[in-house]
Short mmCIF file of C-alpha atoms (C1' of nucleotides) in Angstrom, two decimals:
data_model
loop_
_atom_site.label_atom_id
_atom_site.label_comp_id
_atom_site.label_asym_id
_atom_site.label_seq_id
_atom_site.Cartn_x
_atom_site.Cartn_y
_atom_site.Cartn_z
CA UNK X 296 46.62 15.49 -4.20
CA UNK X 297 45.33 19.10 -5.57
CA UNK X 298 45.91 19.56 -9.33
CA UNK X 299 45.17 23.25 -11.06
CA UNK X 300 41.81 22.93 -13.28
CA UNK X 301 41.58 24.61 -16.71
CA UNK X 302 37.94 24.91 -17.63
CA UNK X 303 38.95 25.33 -21.48
CA UNK X 304 40.26 22.25 -21.13
CA UNK X 305 38.37 19.82 -18.20
CA UNK X 306 34.70 20.42 -19.07
CA UNK X 307 35.26 20.29 -22.72
CA UNK X 308 36.59 16.78 -22.03
CA UNK X 309 34.48 15.90 -19.24
CA UNK X 310 32.06 13.28 -19.90
CA UNK X 311 29.33 14.42 -17.49
CA UNK X 312 29.34 17.87 -18.79
CA UNK X 313 25.68 17.51 -19.71
CA UNK X 314 25.19 16.98 -16.08
CA UNK X 315 27.05 19.27 -14.29
CA UNK X 316 26.59 22.51 -12.87
CA UNK X 317 27.90 24.55 -15.94
CA UNK X 318 25.49 22.92 -18.42
CA UNK X 319 22.92 25.68 -19.16
CA UNK X 320 24.25 28.29 -17.99
CA UNK X 321 25.15 31.50 -19.45
CA UNK X 322 28.20 33.30 -20.82
CA UNK X 323 28.61 35.48 -17.63
CA UNK X 324 27.86 32.41 -15.44
CA UNK X 325 30.63 30.31 -17.19
CA UNK X 326 33.29 32.78 -16.11
CA UNK X 327 31.97 33.31 -12.65
CA UNK X 328 32.19 29.62 -12.06
CA UNK X 329 35.68 29.44 -13.86
CA UNK X 330 36.68 31.83 -11.54
CA UNK X 331 35.42 29.94 -8.79
CA UNK X 332 36.41 26.15 -9.70
CA UNK X 333 40.02 26.40 -9.70
CA UNK X 334 41.13 23.00 -8.20
CA UNK X 335 40.73 19.38 -9.06
CA UNK X 336 41.20 16.79 -6.05
CA UNK X 337 42.67 13.83 -7.28
CA UNK X 338 41.75 10.49 -5.01
CA UNK X 339 43.39 7.14 -5.29
CA UNK X 340 40.70 4.25 -5.25
CA UNK X 341 39.57 3.90 -1.94
CA UNK X 342 40.41 6.65 -0.64
CA UNK X 343 38.34 8.67 1.83
CA UNK X 344 37.49 12.00 0.21
CA UNK X 345 35.51 13.39 3.41
CA UNK X 346 34.29 11.91 6.88
CA UNK X 347 30.50 12.11 7.98
CA UNK X 348 30.29 15.15 10.69
CA UNK X 349 33.46 17.01 9.40
CA UNK X 350 32.56 21.05 8.67
CA UNK X 351 31.60 21.20 4.88
CA UNK X 352 33.91 23.66 2.87
CA UNK X 353 32.97 22.50 -0.76
CA UNK X 354 30.73 20.44 -2.84
CA UNK X 355 32.06 18.28 -5.12
CA UNK X 356 31.64 17.52 -8.99
CA UNK X 357 33.02 14.29 -10.25
CA UNK X 358 35.44 14.51 -13.30
CA UNK X 359 36.11 11.18 -13.78
CA UNK X 360 36.24 8.06 -11.84
CA UNK X 361 33.33 7.29 -9.40
CA UNK X 362 32.69 7.43 -5.41
CA UNK X 363 30.16 6.09 -2.49
CA UNK X 364 28.69 8.17 -0.12
CA UNK X 365 28.28 6.27 2.91
CA UNK X 366 28.00 6.52 6.84
CA UNK X 367 28.58 3.49 9.73
CA UNK X 368 25.83 2.77 11.97
CA UNK X 369 26.48 1.54 15.26
CA UNK X 370 26.96 -1.79 14.43
CA UNK X 371 29.84 -1.00 12.42
CA UNK X 372 27.62 -1.71 8.89
CA UNK X 373 28.43 0.47 6.30
CA UNK X 374 25.18 1.91 4.66
CA UNK X 375 25.65 3.14 0.90
CA UNK X 376 23.85 6.05 -0.01
CA UNK X 377 25.03 6.98 -3.09
CA UNK X 378 27.21 6.26 -6.03
CA UNK X 379 28.49 9.29 -8.17
CA UNK X 380 29.62 9.39 -11.71
CA UNK X 381 31.38 12.09 -14.06
CA UNK X 382 28.89 14.98 -13.63
CA UNK X 383 27.36 14.61 -10.64
CA UNK X 384 27.22 16.88 -7.79
CA UNK X 385 28.22 15.74 -4.10
CA UNK X 386 26.91 17.23 -0.85
CA UNK X 387 24.23 19.23 -1.53
CA UNK X 388 22.26 17.74 1.35
CA UNK X 389 24.59 19.14 3.34
CA UNK X 390 24.66 22.25 3.25
CA UNK X 391 22.34 23.24 5.54
CA UNK X 392 23.59 21.40 8.29
CA UNK X 393 27.52 22.84 7.07
CA UNK X 394 28.75 19.92 7.84
CA UNK X 395 29.38 16.58 5.68
CA UNK X 396 26.02 14.18 6.53
CA UNK X 397 27.76 11.33 4.79
CA UNK X 398 31.22 9.90 4.11
CA UNK X 399 32.45 9.85 0.53
CA UNK X 400 35.22 7.45 -0.88
CA UNK X 401 36.61 6.86 -3.98
CA UNK X 402 35.99 3.52 -6.19
CA UNK X 403 38.22 3.85 -8.25
CA UNK X 404 40.87 6.71 -8.95
CA UNK X 405 38.89 9.87 -9.40
CA UNK X 406 39.03 13.34 -9.99
CA UNK X 407 36.85 15.46 -8.21
CA UNK X 408 36.40 19.45 -9.31
CA UNK X 409 36.52 21.22 -5.90
CA UNK X 410 33.50 23.92 -5.81
CA UNK X 411 34.16 26.09 -2.68
CA UNK X 412 30.42 26.32 -1.10
CA UNK X 413 30.92 29.93 -0.06
CA UNK X 414 31.74 31.28 -3.15
CA UNK X 415 29.09 29.11 -4.87
CA UNK X 416 26.62 30.76 -2.65
CA UNK X 417 27.69 34.39 -4.02
CA UNK X 418 27.83 32.75 -7.59
CA UNK X 419 24.31 32.15 -7.34
CA UNK X 420 23.06 35.44 -6.10
CA UNK X 421 25.16 36.74 -8.62
CA UNK X 422 23.85 34.78 -11.37
CA UNK X 423 20.41 33.74 -11.70
CA UNK X 424 21.42 31.03 -14.63
CA UNK X 425 23.42 29.41 -11.79
CA UNK X 426 20.98 29.58 -9.50
CA UNK X 427 18.50 27.91 -12.00
CA UNK X 428 21.15 25.27 -12.40
CA UNK X 429 21.69 24.06 -9.11
CA UNK X 430 17.90 24.21 -8.47
CA UNK X 431 17.15 21.95 -11.09
CA UNK X 432 20.09 19.58 -9.79
CA UNK X 433 18.71 19.92 -6.55
CA UNK X 434 15.62 18.88 -7.87
CA UNK X 435 16.96 16.04 -10.11
CA UNK X 436 18.82 14.57 -7.33
CA UNK X 437 15.49 14.28 -5.49
CA UNK X 438 14.11 12.22 -7.99
CA UNK X 439 17.02 10.17 -8.34
CA UNK X 440 17.02 9.34 -4.66
CA UNK X 441 13.36 8.63 -4.87
CA UNK X 442 13.73 6.23 -7.74
CA UNK X 443 16.98 4.15 -7.57
CA UNK X 444 15.79 2.09 -4.37
CA UNK X 445 11.69 2.14 -4.97
CA UNK X 446 11.24 -1.43 -5.39
CA UNK X 447 10.02 -3.72 -2.63
CA UNK X 448 11.75 -7.12 -3.35
CA UNK X 449 15.10 -7.92 -4.03
CA UNK X 450 14.72 -8.52 -6.96
CA UNK X 451 12.71 -5.74 -7.66
CA UNK X 452 15.39 -3.45 -6.26
CA UNK X 453 18.25 -5.09 -7.94
CA UNK X 454 16.72 -4.30 -11.17
CA UNK X 455 16.09 -0.66 -10.04
CA UNK X 456 19.72 -0.27 -9.12
CA UNK X 457 20.97 -1.94 -12.61
CA UNK X 458 18.50 0.24 -14.71
CA UNK X 459 19.28 3.75 -12.36
CA UNK X 460 23.05 2.79 -13.39
CA UNK X 461 22.28 2.25 -16.99
CA UNK X 462 20.31 5.52 -17.35
CA UNK X 463 22.93 7.26 -16.16
CA UNK X 464 25.57 5.86 -17.94
CA UNK X 465 23.42 6.60 -21.01
CA UNK X 466 23.44 9.96 -19.95
CA UNK X 467 26.74 10.46 -19.96
CA UNK X 468 27.77 8.22 -22.88
CA UNK X 469 24.90 7.02 -25.08
CA UNK X 470 26.84 4.96 -27.37
CA UNK X 471 28.14 2.77 -24.50
CA UNK X 472 26.88 -0.92 -24.70
CA UNK X 473 28.94 -2.13 -21.78
CA UNK X 474 29.12 -0.81 -18.21
CA UNK X 475 32.16 -2.07 -16.02
CA UNK X 476 30.20 -1.44 -12.68
CA UNK X 477 32.86 0.27 -10.23
CA UNK X 478 31.77 -1.14 -6.77
CA UNK X 479 31.96 -4.18 -5.60
CA UNK X 480 28.28 -6.71 -4.89
CA UNK X 481 29.32 -6.25 -1.17
CA UNK X 482 28.97 -2.34 -1.97
CA UNK X 483 25.65 -2.80 -4.05
CA UNK X 484 23.84 -4.85 -1.40
CA UNK X 485 25.12 -1.99 1.20
CA UNK X 486 23.49 0.06 -0.94
CA UNK X 487 20.13 -1.75 -1.45
CA UNK X 488 19.75 -3.03 2.16
CA UNK X 489 19.86 -6.76 1.25
CA UNK X 490 22.70 -9.03 1.73
CA UNK X 491 25.37 -9.74 -0.83
CA UNK X 492 24.31 -13.32 -0.91
CA UNK X 493 21.09 -12.30 -2.47
CA UNK X 494 22.42 -9.90 -4.55
CA UNK X 495 25.03 -12.57 -6.09
CA UNK X 496 21.96 -14.92 -6.29
CA UNK X 497 20.14 -12.66 -8.36
CA UNK X 498 22.74 -12.02 -10.76
CA UNK X 499 22.67 -15.06 -11.34
CA UNK X 500 19.08 -15.69 -11.93
CA UNK X 501 19.57 -12.44 -14.56
CA UNK X 502 22.37 -14.26 -16.19
CA UNK X 503 20.66 -17.57 -16.58
CA UNK X 504 17.41 -15.81 -18.03
CA UNK X 505 19.59 -14.06 -20.53
CA UNK X 506 18.55 -10.45 -19.16
CA UNK X 507 22.04 -9.57 -18.59
CA UNK X 508 25.57 -10.70 -19.22
CA UNK X 509 27.99 -10.03 -16.46
CA UNK X 510 31.68 -10.68 -16.74
CA UNK X 511 33.83 -9.69 -13.55
CA UNK X 512 32.22 -6.24 -13.18
CA UNK X 513 31.59 -5.83 -16.77
CA UNK X 514 27.52 -5.57 -17.08
CA UNK X 515 25.66 -5.99 -20.65
CA UNK X 516 21.80 -5.35 -20.80
CA UNK X 517 20.27 -8.22 -23.26
CA UNK X 518 16.85 -7.88 -22.57
CA UNK X 519 16.02 -4.24 -21.37
CA UNK X 520 12.33 -4.32 -21.68
CA UNK X 521 12.29 -7.65 -19.59
CA UNK X 522 14.27 -5.98 -16.63
CA UNK X 523 12.13 -3.44 -16.76
CA UNK X 524 9.35 -5.96 -16.42
CA UNK X 525 11.05 -6.92 -13.22
CA UNK X 526 11.35 -4.11 -11.55
CA UNK X 527 7.77 -3.67 -11.50
CA UNK X 528 7.05 -6.68 -10.02
CA UNK S 274 -11.39 25.64 -2.73
CA UNK S 275 -9.28 29.21 -2.98
CA UNK S 276 -9.27 31.55 -0.22
CA UNK S 277 -7.19 34.33 0.81
CA UNK S 278 -4.10 34.36 2.56
CA UNK S 279 -3.69 36.86 5.40
CA UNK S 280 0.30 36.77 5.99
CA UNK S 281 -0.07 38.51 9.23
CA UNK S 282 -2.48 36.05 10.57
CA UNK S 283 -1.54 32.71 8.98
CA UNK S 284 2.36 32.92 9.51
CA UNK S 285 1.61 33.74 12.99
CA UNK S 286 -0.34 30.92 14.01
CA UNK S 287 0.83 28.39 11.25
CA UNK S 288 2.41 25.44 13.25
CA UNK S 289 5.31 25.09 10.95
CA UNK S 290 6.34 28.32 10.52
CA UNK S 291 9.98 27.35 11.71
CA UNK S 292 10.46 25.05 9.32
CA UNK S 293 8.40 26.80 5.93
CA UNK S 294 9.95 28.86 3.59
CA UNK S 295 9.51 32.31 5.48
CA UNK S 296 11.47 31.43 8.58
CA UNK S 297 14.80 32.94 8.45
CA UNK S 298 14.35 35.37 5.82
CA UNK S 299 15.29 38.88 6.09
CA UNK S 300 12.16 41.75 6.19
CA UNK S 301 12.52 42.68 2.54
CA UNK S 302 12.11 38.97 1.56
CA UNK S 303 9.35 38.96 3.90
CA UNK S 304 7.32 41.54 1.96
CA UNK S 305 8.14 39.59 -1.26
CA UNK S 306 6.97 36.39 -0.15
CA UNK S 307 3.98 37.75 1.42
CA UNK S 308 3.14 39.31 -1.95
CA UNK S 309 3.96 36.28 -3.90
CA UNK S 310 1.93 33.85 -1.36
CA UNK S 311 -1.65 35.16 -1.57
CA UNK S 312 -3.96 32.56 -1.28
CA UNK S 313 -4.67 29.42 0.86
CA UNK S 314 -6.61 26.13 -1.44
CA UNK S 315 -8.48 24.25 1.34
CA UNK S 316 -8.81 20.41 0.50
CA UNK S 317 -11.07 18.16 1.99
CA UNK S 318 -10.08 14.74 3.36
CA UNK S 319 -8.85 12.14 0.49
CA UNK S 320 -9.51 15.10 -2.04
CA UNK S 321 -6.75 14.90 -4.61
CA UNK S 322 -4.44 18.00 -4.78
CA UNK S 323 -2.46 17.36 -7.81
CA UNK S 324 -2.19 14.84 -10.12
CA UNK S 325 1.27 13.04 -11.52
CA UNK S 326 2.82 14.16 -14.69
CA UNK S 327 0.37 17.22 -14.88
CA UNK S 328 1.92 20.56 -15.22
CA UNK S 329 3.61 22.11 -12.48
CA UNK S 330 2.19 25.45 -11.53
CA UNK S 331 2.90 25.83 -7.66
CA UNK S 332 4.58 24.54 -4.85
CA UNK S 333 2.99 23.95 -1.95
CA UNK S 334 3.23 24.69 1.96
CA UNK S 335 1.28 22.93 4.25
CA UNK S 336 -0.90 25.41 6.70
CA UNK S 337 -2.70 22.84 8.66
CA UNK S 338 -3.47 19.18 8.22
CA UNK S 339 -1.53 16.77 6.13
CA UNK S 340 -1.06 15.12 2.83
CA UNK S 341 0.51 11.98 1.31
CA UNK S 342 2.47 11.75 -1.92
CA UNK S 343 2.29 8.96 -4.08
CA UNK S 344 2.12 7.47 -7.37
CA UNK S 345 0.48 4.21 -9.03
CA UNK S 346 2.88 1.53 -10.74
CA UNK S 347 1.91 -0.50 -13.56
CA UNK S 348 0.00 -2.77 -11.39
CA UNK S 349 -2.28 -0.61 -9.60
CA UNK S 350 -0.42 -0.76 -6.26
CA UNK S 351 -0.09 3.16 -4.58
CA UNK S 352 3.50 3.65 -4.12
CA UNK S 353 3.68 6.67 -0.93
CA UNK S 354 6.66 8.69 -1.26
CA UNK S 355 6.00 10.97 1.56
CA UNK S 356 3.91 12.28 4.04
CA UNK S 357 3.66 15.97 4.34
CA UNK S 358 2.88 18.41 7.77
CA UNK S 359 2.65 21.95 8.64
CA UNK S 360 5.54 23.61 7.62
CA UNK S 361 6.45 21.41 4.88
CA UNK S 362 7.12 22.24 1.38
CA UNK S 363 5.47 20.51 -1.48
CA UNK S 364 6.83 19.92 -4.96
CA UNK S 365 10.63 20.64 -5.11
CA UNK S 366 11.27 17.51 -6.89
CA UNK S 367 8.98 18.61 -9.70
CA UNK S 368 10.91 21.69 -10.48
CA UNK S 369 13.17 20.71 -13.07
CA UNK S 370 10.89 18.78 -15.16
CA UNK S 371 8.15 21.42 -14.83
CA UNK S 372 5.56 18.82 -14.25
CA UNK S 373 4.49 17.26 -10.78
CA UNK S 374 6.60 14.05 -10.32
CA UNK S 375 3.79 12.79 -7.67
CA UNK S 376 0.01 12.64 -7.20
CA UNK S 377 -0.70 14.52 -3.97
CA UNK S 378 -4.04 14.12 -1.62
CA UNK S 379 -5.04 15.36 1.88
CA UNK S 380 -5.00 12.60 4.52
CA UNK S 381 -7.32 15.20 6.43
CA UNK S 382 -9.22 18.40 6.12
CA UNK S 383 -6.05 20.70 4.83
CA UNK S 384 -5.03 23.95 4.45
CA UNK S 385 -1.95 24.81 1.47
CA UNK S 386 -0.72 28.05 0.82
CA UNK S 387 -0.43 28.42 -2.55
CA UNK S 388 3.16 29.05 -3.89
CA UNK S 389 2.92 30.02 -7.98
CA UNK S 390 6.40 28.53 -9.14
CA UNK S 391 7.33 31.79 -11.50
CA UNK S 392 7.09 34.10 -8.77
CA UNK S 393 8.99 32.25 -6.42
CA UNK S 394 12.05 31.96 -8.82
CA UNK S 395 11.72 35.72 -9.47
CA UNK S 396 11.63 35.94 -5.32
CA UNK S 397 14.93 34.34 -5.45
CA UNK S 398 16.37 35.97 -8.10
CA UNK S 399 15.51 39.12 -5.72
CA UNK S 400 16.67 38.23 -2.41
CA UNK S 401 19.58 35.85 -1.02
CA UNK S 402 18.02 35.12 1.95
CA UNK S 403 14.71 33.89 0.22
CA UNK S 404 17.45 31.85 -1.86
CA UNK S 405 19.10 30.73 1.13
CA UNK S 406 16.41 29.58 2.65
CA UNK S 407 15.21 27.77 -0.51
CA UNK S 408 18.64 25.75 -0.70
CA UNK S 409 18.57 24.70 3.13
CA UNK S 410 15.14 23.37 2.63
CA UNK S 411 16.28 21.47 -0.44
CA UNK S 412 19.29 20.50 1.57
CA UNK S 413 16.80 19.39 4.83
CA UNK S 414 14.13 17.67 2.43
CA UNK S 415 17.31 15.25 0.93
CA UNK S 416 17.91 14.43 4.26
CA UNK S 417 14.92 13.59 5.44
CA UNK S 418 14.02 11.31 2.13
CA UNK S 419 17.11 9.41 2.86
CA UNK S 420 16.83 8.69 6.85
CA UNK S 421 13.16 8.10 6.60
CA UNK S 422 12.92 4.61 5.32
CA UNK S 423 16.81 3.69 5.89
CA UNK S 424 16.05 0.72 7.82
CA UNK S 425 16.39 -3.19 6.20
CA UNK S 426 13.97 -5.18 8.06
CA UNK S 427 10.57 -4.02 8.07
CA UNK S 428 10.87 -3.93 12.04
CA UNK S 429 13.43 -1.00 11.26
CA UNK S 430 11.41 0.62 9.11
CA UNK S 431 8.41 1.12 11.17
CA UNK S 432 10.91 2.24 13.85
CA UNK S 433 12.52 4.37 11.03
CA UNK S 434 9.34 5.89 10.45
CA UNK S 435 7.80 6.50 13.85
CA UNK S 436 10.66 8.37 14.53
CA UNK S 437 10.84 10.44 11.62
CA UNK S 438 7.23 11.44 12.27
CA UNK S 439 8.27 11.75 16.11
CA UNK S 440 11.12 14.35 15.30
CA UNK S 441 9.29 16.04 12.47
CA UNK S 442 6.32 16.31 15.21
CA UNK S 443 8.18 17.56 17.83
CA UNK S 444 10.11 20.46 15.49
CA UNK S 445 6.58 21.81 14.93
CA UNK S 446 5.39 21.04 18.21
CA UNK S 447 7.88 20.33 21.00
CA UNK S 448 4.94 20.36 24.05
CA UNK S 449 3.26 17.77 22.60
CA UNK S 450 3.31 13.96 24.04
CA UNK S 451 0.54 12.21 22.07
CA UNK S 452 0.72 12.05 18.26
CA UNK S 453 -2.53 11.36 15.98
CA UNK S 454 -1.34 9.81 13.06
CA UNK S 455 -3.15 10.98 10.20
CA UNK S 456 -2.35 8.10 7.79
CA UNK S 457 -3.79 4.23 7.76
CA UNK S 458 -1.53 1.44 8.52
CA UNK S 459 -2.27 0.58 4.83
CA UNK S 460 -0.88 3.91 3.62
CA UNK S 461 2.17 3.51 6.11
CA UNK S 462 2.91 0.01 4.66
CA UNK S 463 2.57 1.64 1.23
CA UNK S 464 5.08 3.99 2.41
CA UNK S 465 7.49 1.30 3.65
CA UNK S 466 7.22 -1.17 1.02
CA UNK S 467 5.94 -3.83 3.20
CA UNK S 468 2.41 -5.46 3.86
CA UNK S 469 -0.13 -3.82 5.93
CA UNK S 470 -0.21 -6.90 8.13
CA UNK S 471 3.22 -7.04 9.06
CA UNK S 472 2.74 -3.23 9.87
CA UNK S 473 0.25 -4.11 11.97
CA UNK S 474 1.93 -7.25 13.41
CA UNK S 475 5.48 -4.86 14.28
CA UNK S 476 2.99 -2.23 15.79
CA UNK S 477 1.28 -5.09 17.95
CA UNK S 478 4.89 -6.18 19.26
CA UNK S 479 6.04 -2.68 20.15
CA UNK S 480 3.06 -2.38 22.20
CA UNK S 481 3.63 -5.67 23.71
CA UNK S 482 7.24 -4.63 24.53
CA UNK S 483 5.39 -1.51 25.91
CA UNK S 484 7.31 0.77 23.75
CA UNK S 485 4.80 2.16 22.39
CA UNK S 486 1.23 2.85 23.23
CA UNK S 487 -1.23 3.11 20.42
CA UNK S 488 -4.75 3.61 20.47
CA UNK S 489 -6.86 3.80 17.14
CA UNK S 490 -4.54 6.64 15.59
CA UNK S 491 -3.40 8.15 18.86
CA UNK S 492 0.51 7.14 19.54
CA UNK S 493 2.66 7.53 22.32
CA UNK S 494 6.32 6.62 22.63
CA UNK S 495 7.14 4.85 25.87
CA UNK S 496 10.55 3.64 25.38
CA UNK S 497 12.22 6.04 23.03
CA UNK S 498 15.43 4.66 23.84
CA UNK S 499 14.36 0.97 22.84
CA UNK S 500 12.52 2.62 19.37
CA UNK S 501 16.27 3.70 18.87
CA UNK S 502 17.75 0.81 19.52
CA UNK S 503 15.48 -1.40 17.06
CA UNK S 504 15.69 1.22 14.38
CA UNK S 505 19.44 0.04 14.21
CA UNK S 506 18.85 -3.65 14.06
"C1'" DC O 232 53.66 -17.32 -5.53
"C1'" DG O 233 50.77 -16.32 -1.41
"C1'" DG O 234 47.59 -13.56 0.99
"C1'" DC O 235 43.60 -11.05 0.75
"C1'" DA O 236 39.42 -9.26 -0.97
"C1'" DT O 237 35.96 -10.68 -3.62
"C1'" DA O 238 32.29 -14.26 -5.68
"C1'" DT O 239 29.65 -18.46 -5.73
"C1'" DT O 240 26.84 -21.82 -3.99
"C1'" DG O 241 24.24 -25.07 -0.44
"C1'" DA O 242 21.45 -25.67 3.52
"C1'" DA O 243 18.93 -24.49 7.30
"C1'" DA O 244 16.46 -20.91 9.82
"C1'" DA O 245 14.18 -16.51 10.35
"C1'" DC O 246 11.56 -13.19 8.22
"C1'" DT O 247 7.70 -11.50 5.44
"C1'" DA O 248 3.56 -12.25 2.01
"C1'" DT O 249 -0.04 -14.43 0.79
"C1'" DC O 250 -4.77 -15.84 1.20
"C1'" DA O 251 -8.31 -16.05 4.35
"C1'" DA O 252 -11.58 -14.93 8.02
"C1'" DC O 253 -13.85 -11.80 11.51
"C1'" DG O 254 -14.49 -7.49 14.54
"C1'" DG O 255 -15.37 -2.40 14.78
"C1'" DC O 256 -16.59 1.79 13.39
"C1'" DA O 257 -18.20 5.34 11.06
"C1'" DG O 258 -21.17 7.13 7.28
"C1'" DT O 259 -25.30 5.76 4.30
"C1'" DG O 260 -30.00 5.43 3.53
"C1'" DG O 261 -34.34 3.17 4.15
"C1'" DC V 219 -33.59 4.27 14.78
"C1'" DC V 220 -31.21 0.65 12.57
"C1'" DA V 221 -29.56 -2.06 9.35
"C1'" DC V 222 -26.49 -2.35 5.47
"C1'" DT V 223 -21.96 -1.43 3.56
"C1'" DG V 224 -17.48 -0.01 3.39
"C1'" DC V 225 -12.91 0.88 5.20
"C1'" DC V 226 -9.72 -0.19 8.57
"C1'" DG V 227 -7.59 -3.21 11.68
"C1'" DT V 228 -6.24 -7.62 13.86
"C1'" DT V 229 -5.41 -12.21 13.89
"C1'" DG V 230 -3.99 -17.55 12.26
"C1'" DA V 231 -1.81 -20.27 8.57
"C1'" DT V 232 0.73 -21.40 5.21
"C1'" DA V 233 3.57 -20.58 1.46
"C1'" DG V 234 7.31 -17.94 -0.12
"C1'" DT V 235 11.59 -15.22 0.22
"C1'" DT V 236 15.59 -13.55 2.53
"C1'" DT V 237 19.12 -14.07 6.09
"C1'" DT V 238 22.44 -16.43 8.44
"C1'" DC V 239 26.01 -19.47 8.50
"C1'" DA V 240 29.46 -22.25 6.16
"C1'" DA V 241 32.46 -23.78 2.84
"C1'" DT V 242 34.60 -23.38 -1.56
"C1'" DA V 243 36.43 -20.67 -5.45
"C1'" DT V 244 38.32 -17.33 -8.22
"C1'" DG V 245 40.99 -13.19 -9.42
"C1'" DC V 246 43.63 -9.27 -8.02
"C1'" DC V 247 47.92 -7.14 -6.08
"C1'" DG V 248 52.49 -7.01 -4.62
#
DNA sequence: CGGCATATTGAAAACTATCAACGGCAGTGG
DNA sequence: CCACTGCCGTTGATAGTTTTCAATATGCCG
């Protein structure tokens, strides 16, 4: 479902506005972007936003909710590449090939700002501050892709994942203490490349050691220092 | 050691010219880039090109040789992020933070084209075809970072690695059948996040099954289809 | 309430790391 | 030239981790 986007409303209320494409852009650039990004696409929980290998029309920015980026291997296993939260830009890696590299689905009811690709390229040509912002976002994405799954053991990877989620949540909403994880343990395991039983057992261990508290999907970190330690082996 | 770069010589003889920043750039853009990229930095085998967390002055493009990008964790373990070959651009992920995220060293005697960062940003502002090329390179880098290490088991990861090296080599030099791996098995293990003994045993298995032939550092793939199969589990 | 997805747990099998040892090869210095 | 040394590759045995298979809860949604 497509709805009109009112930049004067949406950007101001968006949790992720500091992370998003308009952040740090000059006034002229903001005008250009507001002309360009006119619609919001509403997707229900589990709805598929795009299929891998279909033509790429748009970048998306998460306004509310969350998504998972994934592909299905020849054995039918779902491989999750990334999770996206408000302020995150989706689809940059697909620009070169002009088709989506991955599929995307909503983890919960989600609103996505639609960024038409051709118009966005023109916006970058016209306005250096938009270009600069885009380059920074790309650069940060590369950093994040490297660090989110860098651990070797399953424990390290789970800790990596939690710390990554936590730091990204903190960037959006510094005051939040409890995080509601929108993805299942199966999806976490598909992201980390370990089995969901292992993920579950590691969560159990972390709970037993009072490093985290987790009830259903709600996560609270009790001992951040120890979580960082474990991440490092 | 810094040497002058003669674009009319170097770009024409560079193995990686199809992959590099000038590829597909219009004439005006090539003039701009040739003005900008005036020097080549020569680094000897094992020499360190840059240290992590130092100020970022330049992007680099590999003209000849190869490099590894790495960082050292709190336990002193070397974590390899990437290997770079002719035509590859180094340092994009460091742009946002204005300092190098990782250290870089040469795997063999290597020549790097020096791309001053501030001048390069200006070049993108001035010339849309340079900008477009840079965005495509960034996009491709994100794809590559995702695919090089996506496997779950050690066997899958090693096959991922080999196929990644092979496809990148093929892009530069389609006629080549034998690949000389410039990195040690230890470095491969530091890249894949598994022990070097495991890497060695997997190579042994692949050799025994006649999927690859490997003598010293020289690699030849005998059964590409099976290598692809193993990568997929 | 019933049905289905998700979470939890145990036991055994498979995989990988760790520890230890040895061989080959290249570079170094006597 | 040759012994020496250090790095890299190779291999075996064992310990530790993770997966696999199986079974049982739990929670959510219509």
